[in-house]
XYZ file of C-alpha atoms in Angstrom:
323
model
C 58.351 126.965 106.530
C 61.455 127.708 104.484
C 61.366 127.146 100.723
C 63.983 127.368 98.002
C 63.948 129.248 94.763
C 63.567 125.917 92.938
C 60.490 125.004 94.985
C 58.828 128.358 94.286
C 59.493 128.157 90.548
C 58.271 124.564 90.400
C 55.121 125.433 92.352
C 54.260 128.377 90.131
C 54.820 126.393 86.962
C 52.393 123.759 88.215
C 49.629 126.115 89.387
C 50.044 128.110 86.176
C 49.318 124.975 84.168
C 52.719 125.011 82.488
C 53.870 121.562 83.564
C 51.852 120.001 80.748
C 48.906 121.045 78.617
C 45.488 119.926 79.814
C 42.153 119.400 78.101
C 40.229 122.372 76.774
C 37.113 121.832 78.884
C 35.252 123.757 81.573
C 37.699 122.778 84.317
C 40.759 123.429 82.176
C 39.519 126.823 81.029
C 38.736 127.945 84.573
C 42.119 126.779 85.836
C 43.974 128.517 83.004
C 42.146 131.796 83.688
C 42.190 131.560 87.493
C 44.156 134.822 87.762
C 42.780 136.149 84.484
C 44.657 136.151 81.193
C 45.982 139.551 80.227
C 45.166 140.644 76.698
C 46.677 144.129 76.515
C 48.952 142.990 73.703
C 46.808 141.850 70.768
C 45.824 138.213 71.287
C 48.143 137.676 74.242
C 45.259 135.973 76.070
C 44.883 133.511 73.204
C 48.573 132.609 73.413
C 48.500 132.308 77.225
C 45.592 129.871 76.970
C 47.377 127.968 74.184
C 50.423 127.514 76.438
C 48.215 125.735 78.983
C 45.426 123.983 77.073
C 45.111 121.564 74.170
C 43.330 122.639 71.011
C 43.047 126.402 71.577
C 41.758 128.144 68.460
C 42.420 131.728 67.323
C 38.789 132.618 68.112
C 38.885 131.258 71.673
C 37.862 134.647 73.118
C 34.500 134.204 71.375
C 33.842 131.237 73.664
C 30.806 132.061 75.866
C 32.663 130.619 78.833
C 34.939 133.685 78.729
C 34.321 137.404 78.983
C 36.587 140.447 78.750
C 37.013 143.239 81.263
C 39.464 145.922 82.246
C 41.083 144.030 85.090
C 44.143 144.517 87.317
C 45.920 147.821 86.613
C 43.117 148.554 84.097
C 44.635 146.192 81.530
C 42.429 144.164 79.182
C 41.788 140.697 80.635
C 39.963 137.546 79.682
C 38.214 135.935 82.661
C 35.906 132.967 83.049
C 32.230 133.833 82.799
C 30.923 134.297 86.300
C 34.365 135.375 87.564
C 34.008 139.069 86.739
C 33.520 140.160 90.370
C 37.014 139.570 91.835
C 38.809 141.197 88.905
C 36.612 144.312 88.931
C 34.578 144.786 92.111
C 37.440 143.212 94.066
C 39.562 146.296 93.260
C 36.937 148.913 94.177
C 38.263 151.060 97.060
C 36.313 150.834 100.279
C 36.026 154.620 100.509
C 37.402 157.830 99.071
C 37.499 159.843 95.873
C 38.629 156.932 93.688
C 35.571 154.942 94.720
C 33.228 157.857 94.047
C 34.798 158.443 90.651
C 34.308 154.785 89.708
C 30.645 154.791 90.744
C 29.968 158.049 88.945
C 31.733 157.014 85.739
C 29.926 153.668 85.604
C 26.549 155.321 86.166
C 27.214 158.013 83.550
C 28.226 155.367 81.015
C 25.169 153.235 81.769
C 22.841 156.176 81.232
C 24.617 157.243 78.052
C 24.723 153.793 76.457
C 21.114 153.001 77.402
C 21.557 149.404 76.283
C 23.817 150.158 73.327
C 27.348 148.904 72.633
C 30.003 151.117 71.058
C 33.732 151.679 71.151
C 34.945 153.304 74.310
C 36.546 156.039 72.208
C 33.186 156.945 70.661
C 31.430 156.764 74.015
C 34.002 158.901 75.792
C 34.014 161.612 73.160
C 30.214 161.722 73.050
C 30.114 161.986 76.858
C 32.703 164.775 76.818
C 35.332 162.844 78.790
C 38.708 161.303 78.027
C 37.787 157.820 76.744
C 40.469 156.280 78.969
C 38.602 157.647 81.990
C 35.822 155.128 81.315
C 38.175 152.446 82.602
C 37.677 153.720 86.132
C 34.075 152.559 85.988
C 35.169 148.942 85.533
C 35.801 148.780 89.298
C 32.025 148.527 89.807
C 31.818 145.285 87.833
C 29.211 146.802 85.501
C 31.355 147.226 82.371
C 32.418 144.470 80.001
C 34.539 145.060 76.943
C 35.110 143.367 73.628
C 38.449 143.745 71.919
C 39.220 142.105 68.620
C 42.939 142.817 68.862
C 42.816 145.847 66.591
C 41.013 149.131 66.940
C 39.322 150.220 70.136
C 37.475 147.877 72.500
C 33.717 148.179 72.624
C 32.002 148.762 75.964
C 28.703 147.468 77.283
C 26.987 148.197 80.596
C 25.768 145.112 82.440
C 24.254 144.346 85.816
C 26.655 144.418 88.757
C 27.758 140.977 89.995
C 25.598 139.689 92.834
C 28.645 139.431 95.075
C 29.502 141.235 98.316
C 32.373 143.691 97.839
C 34.460 142.193 100.627
C 33.953 138.695 99.277
C 35.183 139.923 95.882
C 38.281 141.514 97.451
C 39.084 138.368 99.394
C 38.648 136.173 96.329
C 40.977 138.379 94.271
C 43.664 138.088 96.956
C 43.185 134.318 97.192
C 43.601 133.955 93.441
C 46.716 136.108 93.504
C 48.292 134.120 96.332
C 47.453 130.806 94.691
C 49.073 131.785 91.394
C 51.856 134.116 92.597
C 52.599 132.831 96.093
C 54.552 132.985 98.263
C 54.043 136.737 98.111
C 53.757 139.884 100.183
C 51.055 142.481 100.556
C 53.215 144.796 98.445
C 53.345 142.221 95.648
C 49.556 141.990 95.721
C 49.062 145.748 95.610
C 51.455 146.060 92.670
C 49.735 143.331 90.674
C 46.151 144.357 91.415
C 46.751 148.094 91.154
C 45.302 148.867 94.584
C 46.884 151.187 97.126
C 48.873 149.987 100.112
C 46.080 150.585 102.627
C 43.518 148.633 100.607
C 45.941 145.757 100.001
C 46.954 145.601 103.671
C 43.348 145.588 104.870
C 42.464 142.726 102.534
C 45.481 140.677 103.646
C 44.643 141.305 107.316
C 41.121 140.037 106.758
C 42.571 136.838 105.229
C 44.982 136.246 108.109
C 43.294 132.981 109.137
C 43.709 131.550 105.604
C 47.456 132.091 105.120
C 50.693 130.786 106.621
C 54.108 132.503 106.765
C 56.906 131.345 104.487
C 60.606 132.185 104.452
C 61.813 132.613 100.868
C 65.145 133.621 99.299
C 63.648 137.108 98.935
C 62.480 137.393 102.547
C 59.307 136.659 104.480
C 56.049 136.145 102.618
C 52.772 134.253 102.943
C 50.988 131.516 101.027
C 47.473 130.143 101.227
C 47.301 127.438 103.881
C 45.724 125.144 101.314
C 48.783 125.506 99.067
C 51.408 124.885 101.749
C 51.783 121.173 100.984
C 52.153 121.733 97.241
C 54.753 124.443 97.809
C 56.774 122.240 100.190
C 57.148 119.393 97.686
C 60.543 118.713 96.112
C 60.795 120.544 92.776
C 59.338 118.776 89.750
C 61.254 119.019 86.507
C 59.001 120.523 83.864
C 59.714 119.485 80.305
C 58.834 121.043 76.984
C 58.889 124.413 75.284
C 56.307 127.179 75.657
C 56.135 130.611 74.055
C 54.595 132.830 76.724
C 53.230 136.156 75.470
C 53.871 139.592 76.914
C 51.955 139.922 80.171
C 51.583 136.183 80.781
C 50.780 135.392 84.413
C 54.084 133.579 84.958
C 56.124 136.660 84.082
C 53.807 139.355 85.432
C 56.314 140.238 88.150
C 57.975 143.305 89.599
C 61.012 144.100 91.716
C 62.959 141.290 93.308
C 60.331 138.717 92.273
C 61.906 138.793 88.818
C 65.157 137.470 90.259
C 63.447 134.151 91.000
C 62.854 133.452 87.333
C 65.815 135.227 85.728
C 68.838 135.147 88.007
C 71.153 136.778 85.455
C 70.832 140.521 86.052
C 72.108 141.222 82.530
C 69.205 139.258 81.019
C 66.315 140.577 83.121
C 66.166 143.929 81.267
C 65.777 142.029 77.997
C 62.522 140.458 79.199
C 61.162 143.238 81.408
C 61.933 146.225 79.234
C 60.986 149.871 79.983
C 58.428 149.732 77.162
C 56.506 146.825 75.644
C 57.705 143.515 77.051
C 58.587 140.738 74.597
C 57.355 137.218 75.174
C 59.284 134.688 77.252
C 60.789 131.492 75.885
C 60.198 128.774 78.482
C 62.384 125.688 78.074
C 62.074 122.802 80.521
C 60.718 125.076 83.229
C 63.306 127.849 82.879
C 63.052 131.164 81.057
C 65.687 130.749 78.380
C 65.149 133.707 76.070
C 62.664 136.098 74.529
C 60.504 136.097 71.428
C 58.260 138.361 69.411
C 55.783 138.037 66.580
C 54.869 140.241 63.663
C 52.067 138.701 61.657
C 53.093 135.151 60.769
C 56.770 135.839 61.479
C 58.130 134.671 64.847
C 61.565 135.802 66.025
C 63.198 133.954 68.937
C 66.288 135.102 70.835
C 67.560 132.177 72.971
C 69.928 133.014 75.798
C 71.824 129.767 75.333
C 72.383 127.200 72.632
C 69.376 124.900 72.412
C 69.847 121.165 72.108
C 68.602 119.406 68.982
C 65.533 118.137 70.868
C 64.836 121.584 72.315
C 65.092 123.201 68.887
C 62.708 120.623 67.430
C 60.254 121.277 70.275
C 60.548 125.026 69.664
C 59.872 124.594 65.950
C 56.785 122.527 66.753
C 55.583 125.120 69.253
C 55.946 127.922 66.718
C 54.025 125.902 64.139
C 51.205 125.259 66.612
C 50.608 128.907 67.599
C 46.901 129.739 67.122
C 47.435 132.899 65.120
C 46.113 133.815 61.716
């Protein structure tokens, strides 16, 4: 199957829940966090959920239907309760020193905490290790975190998910392909933070579940179950969204970025060498960047907005669930 840039963008907008906001219920929350919601920038996860769901409050991460982990690339993520396995255990190497380090770190932390919860900085220093090294243990699925958006996250040891490792790896790849497809094994490895061998093995084991696709960037694959949705004529998305740094729609590398920002003079403004700004999404196209400092929101449009677009942007700024 051959698909256009417009079809890919339209498909990703729809599966990312950015065509229109949906109800804040169990189904909506699970759909919005299907690939996790990155929270490495303070309260980015809150803003990503707000862009997709109605009625998101500033304290949404307190909702028991969500939990926080160090997920892909060891970034802070919000995931649906019960979905911890793919984002943690699904990245555990099948063999080697990295696997052994993860198992050892998780076990050392469990013994040290002995049922307690404390900041990972305090725990690391008391254990005599670099606190950041505790992140390696998250690959076992036995560490959950709690980050309030300031200070250091707290860490708690929990029971490992009752999920087979291979099932967790396959589920992580399925979620990636559903949200980021069509994609390649290299795209998956980059996003998940797993090495090329691990990523290739997982894709090979899913061979019966994917179909090849020819895209403007070259050959890729998509889940067979998503082929029909991808092949549809592009839908025109309407409305304005302020996507935070690290939002799933813009969590892209390499040539994938060309699909969403064709102007090579603008791409470096969104995907900067340091902290990325947020993306201004207008009628399904990235049309600028934005940032927030406290209650102040600064928007840098890349084109002149129409009167209706400006009004929609003003309303979106006013609705942001930030305190």
